[in-house]
XYZ file of C-alpha atoms in Angstrom:
411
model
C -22.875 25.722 1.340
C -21.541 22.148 1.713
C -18.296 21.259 0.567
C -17.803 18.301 -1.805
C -17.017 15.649 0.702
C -19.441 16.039 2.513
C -22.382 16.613 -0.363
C -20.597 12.888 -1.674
C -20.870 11.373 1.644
C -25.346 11.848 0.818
C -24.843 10.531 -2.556
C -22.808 7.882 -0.245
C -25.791 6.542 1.546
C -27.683 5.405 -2.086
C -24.472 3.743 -3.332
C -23.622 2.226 -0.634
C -27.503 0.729 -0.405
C -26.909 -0.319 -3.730
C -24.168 -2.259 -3.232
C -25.255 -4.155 -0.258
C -27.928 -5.380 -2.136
C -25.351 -6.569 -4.819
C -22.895 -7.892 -2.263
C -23.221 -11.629 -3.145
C -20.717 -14.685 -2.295
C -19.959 -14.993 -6.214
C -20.783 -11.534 -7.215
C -17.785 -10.554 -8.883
C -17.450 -13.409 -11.577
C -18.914 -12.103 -13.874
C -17.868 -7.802 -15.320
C -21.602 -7.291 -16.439
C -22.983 -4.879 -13.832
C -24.570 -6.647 -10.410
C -28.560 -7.039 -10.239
C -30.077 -5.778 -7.041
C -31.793 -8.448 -5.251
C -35.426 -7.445 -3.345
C -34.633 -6.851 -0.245
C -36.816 -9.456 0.745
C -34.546 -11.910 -0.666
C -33.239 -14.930 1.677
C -30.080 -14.476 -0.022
C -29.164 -10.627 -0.006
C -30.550 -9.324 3.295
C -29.458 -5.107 3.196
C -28.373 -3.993 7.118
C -27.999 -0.516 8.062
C -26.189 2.005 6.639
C -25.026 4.726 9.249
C -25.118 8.653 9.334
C -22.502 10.333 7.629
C -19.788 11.530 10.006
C -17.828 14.377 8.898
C -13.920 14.233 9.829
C -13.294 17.522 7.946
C -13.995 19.722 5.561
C -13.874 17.522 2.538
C -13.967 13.970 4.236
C -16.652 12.018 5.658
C -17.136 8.771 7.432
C -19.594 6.466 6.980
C -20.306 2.672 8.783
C -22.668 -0.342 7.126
C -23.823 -3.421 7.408
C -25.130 -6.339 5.252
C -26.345 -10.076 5.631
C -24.955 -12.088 2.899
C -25.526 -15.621 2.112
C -22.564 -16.472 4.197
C -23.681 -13.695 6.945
C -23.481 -10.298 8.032
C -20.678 -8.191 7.189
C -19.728 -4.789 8.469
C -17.712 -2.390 7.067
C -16.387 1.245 7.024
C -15.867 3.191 4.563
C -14.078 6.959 4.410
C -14.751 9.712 1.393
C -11.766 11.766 0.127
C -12.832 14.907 -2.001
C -8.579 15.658 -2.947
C -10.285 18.986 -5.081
C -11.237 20.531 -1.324
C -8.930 23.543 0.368
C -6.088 21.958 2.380
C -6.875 18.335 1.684
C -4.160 15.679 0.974
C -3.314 12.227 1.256
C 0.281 11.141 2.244
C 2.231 7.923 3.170
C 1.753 6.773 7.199
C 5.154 5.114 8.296
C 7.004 4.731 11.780
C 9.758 6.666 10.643
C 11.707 3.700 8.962
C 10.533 1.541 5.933
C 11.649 -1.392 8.156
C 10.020 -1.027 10.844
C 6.016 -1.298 12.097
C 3.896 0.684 14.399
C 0.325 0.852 14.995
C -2.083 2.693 12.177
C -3.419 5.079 14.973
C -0.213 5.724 16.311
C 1.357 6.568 12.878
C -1.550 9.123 12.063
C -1.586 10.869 15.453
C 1.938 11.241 15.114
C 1.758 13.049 12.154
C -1.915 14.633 12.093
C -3.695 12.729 9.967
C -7.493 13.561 10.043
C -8.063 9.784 8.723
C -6.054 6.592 7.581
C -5.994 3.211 6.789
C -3.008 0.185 6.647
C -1.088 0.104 3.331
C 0.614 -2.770 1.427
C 1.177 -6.156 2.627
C 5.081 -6.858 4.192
C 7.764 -9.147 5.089
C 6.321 -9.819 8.102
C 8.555 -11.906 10.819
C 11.804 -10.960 9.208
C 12.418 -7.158 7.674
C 8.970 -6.028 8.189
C 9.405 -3.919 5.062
C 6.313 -3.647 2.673
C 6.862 -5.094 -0.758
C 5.811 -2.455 -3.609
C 7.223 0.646 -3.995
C 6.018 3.979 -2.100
C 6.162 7.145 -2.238
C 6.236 10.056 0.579
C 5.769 13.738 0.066
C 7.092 13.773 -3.702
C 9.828 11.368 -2.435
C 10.889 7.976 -3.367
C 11.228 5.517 -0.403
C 11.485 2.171 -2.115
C 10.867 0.174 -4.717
C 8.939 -3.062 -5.902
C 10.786 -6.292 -4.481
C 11.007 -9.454 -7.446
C 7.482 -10.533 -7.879
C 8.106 -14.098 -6.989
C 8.646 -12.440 -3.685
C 5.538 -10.327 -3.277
C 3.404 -11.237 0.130
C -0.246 -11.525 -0.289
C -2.993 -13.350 -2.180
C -2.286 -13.579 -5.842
C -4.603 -10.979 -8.075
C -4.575 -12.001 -11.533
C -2.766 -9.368 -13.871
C -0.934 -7.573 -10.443
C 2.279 -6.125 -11.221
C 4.828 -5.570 -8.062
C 4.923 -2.276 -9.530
C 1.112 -1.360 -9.527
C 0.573 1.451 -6.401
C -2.326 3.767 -5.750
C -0.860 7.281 -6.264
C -2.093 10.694 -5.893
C 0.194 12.730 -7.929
C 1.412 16.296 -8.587
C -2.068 17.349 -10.202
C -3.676 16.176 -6.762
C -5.284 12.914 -9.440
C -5.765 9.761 -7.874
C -5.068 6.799 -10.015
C -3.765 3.142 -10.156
C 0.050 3.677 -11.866
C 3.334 1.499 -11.868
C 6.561 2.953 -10.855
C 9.469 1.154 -12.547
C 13.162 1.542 -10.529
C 15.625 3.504 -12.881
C 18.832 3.506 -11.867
C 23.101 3.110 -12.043
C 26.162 4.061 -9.639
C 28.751 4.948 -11.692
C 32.640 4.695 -10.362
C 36.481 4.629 -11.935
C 35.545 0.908 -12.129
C 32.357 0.937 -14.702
C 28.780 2.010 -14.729
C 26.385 -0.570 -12.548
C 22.885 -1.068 -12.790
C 20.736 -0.479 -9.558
C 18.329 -3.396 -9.273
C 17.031 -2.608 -5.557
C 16.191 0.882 -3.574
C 15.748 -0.409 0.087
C 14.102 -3.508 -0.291
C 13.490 -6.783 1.901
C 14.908 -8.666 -1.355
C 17.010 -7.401 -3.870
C 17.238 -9.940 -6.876
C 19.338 -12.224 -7.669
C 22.628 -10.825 -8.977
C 21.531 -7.483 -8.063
C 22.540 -4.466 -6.398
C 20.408 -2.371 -3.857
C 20.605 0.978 -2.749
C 19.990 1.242 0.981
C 19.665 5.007 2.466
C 18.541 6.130 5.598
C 14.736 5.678 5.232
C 15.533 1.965 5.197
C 16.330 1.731 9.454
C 17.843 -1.113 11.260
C 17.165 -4.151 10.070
C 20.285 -5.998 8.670
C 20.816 -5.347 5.182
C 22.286 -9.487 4.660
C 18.656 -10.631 5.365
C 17.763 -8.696 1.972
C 20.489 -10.770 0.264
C 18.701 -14.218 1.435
C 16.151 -16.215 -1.333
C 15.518 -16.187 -4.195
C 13.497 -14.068 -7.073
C 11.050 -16.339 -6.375
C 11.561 -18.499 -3.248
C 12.188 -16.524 0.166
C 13.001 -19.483 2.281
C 15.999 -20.388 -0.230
C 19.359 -20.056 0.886
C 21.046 -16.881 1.213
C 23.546 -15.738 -1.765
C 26.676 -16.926 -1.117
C 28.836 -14.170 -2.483
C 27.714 -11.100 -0.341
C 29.110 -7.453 -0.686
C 28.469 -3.686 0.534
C 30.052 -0.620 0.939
C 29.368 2.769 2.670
C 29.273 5.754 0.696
C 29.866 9.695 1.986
C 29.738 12.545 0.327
C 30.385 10.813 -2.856
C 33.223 8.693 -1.728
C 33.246 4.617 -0.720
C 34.259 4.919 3.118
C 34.168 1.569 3.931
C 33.802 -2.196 2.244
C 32.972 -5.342 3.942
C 29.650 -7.820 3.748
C 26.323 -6.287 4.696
C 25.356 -5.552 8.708
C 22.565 -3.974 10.014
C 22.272 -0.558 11.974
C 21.471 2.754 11.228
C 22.979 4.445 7.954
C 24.032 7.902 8.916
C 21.864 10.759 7.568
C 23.542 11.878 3.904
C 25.049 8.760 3.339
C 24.180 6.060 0.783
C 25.472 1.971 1.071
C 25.806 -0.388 -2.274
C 25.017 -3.866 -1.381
C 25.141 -6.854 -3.814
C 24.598 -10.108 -4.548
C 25.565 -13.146 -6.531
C 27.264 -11.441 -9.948
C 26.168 -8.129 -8.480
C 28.293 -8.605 -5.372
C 31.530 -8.826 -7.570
C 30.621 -5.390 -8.772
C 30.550 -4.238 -5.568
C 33.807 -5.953 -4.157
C 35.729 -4.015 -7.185
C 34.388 -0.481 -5.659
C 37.584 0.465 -3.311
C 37.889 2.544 -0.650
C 38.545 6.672 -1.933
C 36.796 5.859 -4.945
C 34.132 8.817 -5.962
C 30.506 7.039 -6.910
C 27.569 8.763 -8.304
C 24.020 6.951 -7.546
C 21.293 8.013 -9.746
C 17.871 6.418 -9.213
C 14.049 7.431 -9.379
C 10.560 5.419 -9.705
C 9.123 6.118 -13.190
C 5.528 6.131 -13.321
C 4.076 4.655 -16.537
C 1.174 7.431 -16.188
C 3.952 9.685 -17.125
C 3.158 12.133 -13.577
C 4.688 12.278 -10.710
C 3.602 10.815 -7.724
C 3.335 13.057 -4.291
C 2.337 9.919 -2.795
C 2.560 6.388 -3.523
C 1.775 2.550 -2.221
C 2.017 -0.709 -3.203
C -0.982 -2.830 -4.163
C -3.033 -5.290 -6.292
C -5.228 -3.754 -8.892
C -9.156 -5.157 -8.056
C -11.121 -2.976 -10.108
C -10.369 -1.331 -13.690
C -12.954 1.025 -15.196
C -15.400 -0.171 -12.986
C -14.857 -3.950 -14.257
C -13.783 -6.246 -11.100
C -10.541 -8.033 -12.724
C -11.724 -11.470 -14.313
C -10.643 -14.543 -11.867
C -10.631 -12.892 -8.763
C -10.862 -15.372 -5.555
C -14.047 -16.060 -4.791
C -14.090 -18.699 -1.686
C -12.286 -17.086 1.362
C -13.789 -14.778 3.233
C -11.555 -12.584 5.298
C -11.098 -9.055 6.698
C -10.356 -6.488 3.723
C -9.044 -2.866 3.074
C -8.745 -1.434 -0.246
C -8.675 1.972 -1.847
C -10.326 3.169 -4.737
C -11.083 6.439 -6.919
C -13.939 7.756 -8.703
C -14.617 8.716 -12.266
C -12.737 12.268 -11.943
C -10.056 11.077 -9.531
C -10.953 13.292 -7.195
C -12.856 11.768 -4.825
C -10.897 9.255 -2.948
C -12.447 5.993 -0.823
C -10.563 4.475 1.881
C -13.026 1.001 2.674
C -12.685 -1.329 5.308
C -14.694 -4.659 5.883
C -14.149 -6.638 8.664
C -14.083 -10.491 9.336
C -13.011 -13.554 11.149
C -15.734 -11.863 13.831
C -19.238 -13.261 15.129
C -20.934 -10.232 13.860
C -19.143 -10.195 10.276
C -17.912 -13.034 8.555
C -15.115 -10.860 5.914
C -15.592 -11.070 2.346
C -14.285 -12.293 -0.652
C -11.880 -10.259 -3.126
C -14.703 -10.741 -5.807
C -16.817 -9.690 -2.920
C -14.594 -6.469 -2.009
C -14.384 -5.124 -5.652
C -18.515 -5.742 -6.474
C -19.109 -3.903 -3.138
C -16.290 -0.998 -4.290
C -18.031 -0.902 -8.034
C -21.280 -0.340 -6.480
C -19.790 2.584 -4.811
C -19.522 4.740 -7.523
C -15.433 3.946 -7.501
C -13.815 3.553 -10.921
C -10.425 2.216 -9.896
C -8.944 0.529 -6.753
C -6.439 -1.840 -5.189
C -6.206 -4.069 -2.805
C -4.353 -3.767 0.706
C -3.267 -5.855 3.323
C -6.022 -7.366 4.755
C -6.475 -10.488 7.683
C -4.940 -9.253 11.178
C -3.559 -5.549 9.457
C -7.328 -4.224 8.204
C -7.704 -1.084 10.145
C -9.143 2.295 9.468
C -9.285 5.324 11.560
C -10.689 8.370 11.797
C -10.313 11.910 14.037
C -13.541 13.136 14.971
C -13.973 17.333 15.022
C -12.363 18.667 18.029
C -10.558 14.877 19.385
C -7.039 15.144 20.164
C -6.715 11.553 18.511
C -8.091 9.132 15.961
C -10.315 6.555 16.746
C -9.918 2.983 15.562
C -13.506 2.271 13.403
C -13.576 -1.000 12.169
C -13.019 -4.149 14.146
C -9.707 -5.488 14.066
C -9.837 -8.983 14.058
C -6.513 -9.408 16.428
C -6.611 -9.483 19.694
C -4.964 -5.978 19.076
C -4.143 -3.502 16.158
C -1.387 -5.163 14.378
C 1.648 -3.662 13.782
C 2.498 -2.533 10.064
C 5.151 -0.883 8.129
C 3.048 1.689 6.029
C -0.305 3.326 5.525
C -2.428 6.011 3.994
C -3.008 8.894 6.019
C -5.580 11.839 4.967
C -5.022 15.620 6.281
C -6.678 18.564 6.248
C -5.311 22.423 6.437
């Protein structure tokens, strides 16, 4: 009897065949469903598409290729059944939200089966990703301004939006909204920030351990919707233990010791801060409310591509580069982790219109977009390896480093 996973990765082979055919420069312009072209069409010229690869009981691997009007592409894609005995999918980090390591290294570390980058990132400065995320039923951070969101715009994209997998074991597209106040002697305080590379203007972040290293000032710097503005000028933080402020002074970097929690503000939301003195006895509050109404067991940030199988209207079009992306079927149960690579003499990267046409074709109902360019890599452990194996083709000179992922495990 074959498990689900691996009965999908068959039905795999036909999709994916369909949507080669489909996979057009313009494709996704228009919602109404994409017209196969013969495949002895000049224009739509269908490659290979390679044997299925099981990684585990429940996920399988499959590679393909396609000549498009603008030339061949290859890409990788990796089928989740989240209904099968021991499967799960789970946030890949270094250890820190600001911090980056190497998608292979991230999922040997922690025994993923299969995984692919996550959301795009403040790359060159925090190196912390920009939506929220979510790691084993716990919230790591939330949605930085969205004037201050890295990536290619998607029309309709919240900062908020993620691709969860929540405490039914559902996958969906949801937005988690920050909730929260620190309450003191001195007055009740909105939270605006939970470890983020840019907490708003007049705001105040929460920073805990997850966050790392990085200094917490370069957080304070821009604005809401301009990152190379000035920093604020009125800067404050304070170090919290046990309940109690321990310290005051203007945001540094280093590690926060484990258990303890540090306040840092800006603009008005510095001068709410400031007031905080040393002995006083705060109470943070915060969580990431997802609109779905369930809790997420695992979150990350994205842009919302496809939407009940309609690519969203206005989608780029014109540059072609590498992609990742993640998507869910009709049940939200079977889960598809899709690379395509680019910028490469063998495959020239696709459009977002491109990515979501090629996704829709694919049987998937939902998915977002990822980081793509330089971070687009997917990996997978074959049966018995001791590590995962890079399967796509970077298009760096090596695997970039990035701050998050999605990781798959089985048992």
């Amino acid at each position: 009897m074959r498990a689900r996973g691996a009965g999908r990765g068959h039905a795999l082979v036909a999709l994916l065949a369909t949507a080669l055919l489909a996979f057009a420069p313009s494709a996704a312009a228009e919602p109404a469903p994409p017209t196969p072209t013969p495949e002895g069409s000049p224009d739509r010229v269908v490659g290979e598409v390679g044997p299925e690869q099981p990684v585990a009981v429940g996920v399988v691997h499959q590679g393909f290729t396609t000549t498009a009007a603008a030339g061949q592409v290859m890409g990788d894609v990796v089928v989740v059944d989240l209904t099968s005995p021991g499967i799960r999918a789970d946030l890949l980090t270094p250890g820190t939200i600001a911090a980056r390591a190497p998608v292979a290294a991230m999922a040997d570390h922690t025994g993923a089966v299969a995984g692919i980058n996550g959301d795009f990132f403040d790359i060159g400065r925090t190196n912390a990703p920009a939506g929220p995320a979510v790691a084993g039923g716990r919230p790591l951070k939330a949605a930085v301004p969205h004037g201050r969101r890295m990536g290619p715009a998607v029309p309709g994209a919240e900062i908020e939006h993620v691709f969860a997998v929540g405490v039914d074991s559902v996958g969906r597209i949801d937005r988690l909204r920050l909730a929260g106040t620190a309450t003191s002697p001195r007055g009740a305080f909105p939270i605006t920030a939970l470890n983020q590379y840019a907490v708003s203007v007049d705001g105040i972040g929460v920073f805990t351990p997850d966050w790392g290293v990085a200094d917490r000032a370069t957080t304070l710097c821009g604005t809401d919707v301009d990152r190379d503005a000035p920093c604020a000028a009125d800067q404050a933080e304070v170090l919290i233990h046990e309940g109690v402020v321990v310290l005051a002074g203007p945001p540094v970097g280093g590690q926060i010791p484990q258990g303890d929690v540090v306040l840092t503000g800006r603009d008005k939301g510095a001068a709410m801060v400031r007031s905080l003195e040393i002995g006083d006895r705060v109470q943070i509050d915060y969580s990431l409310v997802p609109a779905s109404g369930v809790q997420p067991q695992f979150a990350i940030g994205g842009s919302p591509i496809l939407i009940d199988r309609v690519p969203v209207a206005g989608l780029d079009d014109r540059e072609r580069a590498p992609r990742s992306a993640v998507g869910i079927g009709p049940d939200g149960h079977f889960m598809f982790l899709l690379t395509l690579d680019g910028r490469q003499t063998d495959s020239v990267g696709a459009t977002l219109a491109e990515l979501a046409t090629v996704l829709r074709a694919m049987g998937v109902d939902d998915a977002i977009n990822l980081d793509g360019g330089g971070s687009s890599t997917q990996v997978f452990r074959s049966p018995g390896a001791s590590g995962v194996t890079i399967v796509n083709d970077p298009s760096g000179s090596s695997p970039r480093l990035v701050p998050n992922g999605i990781g798959i495990y089985a048992g």
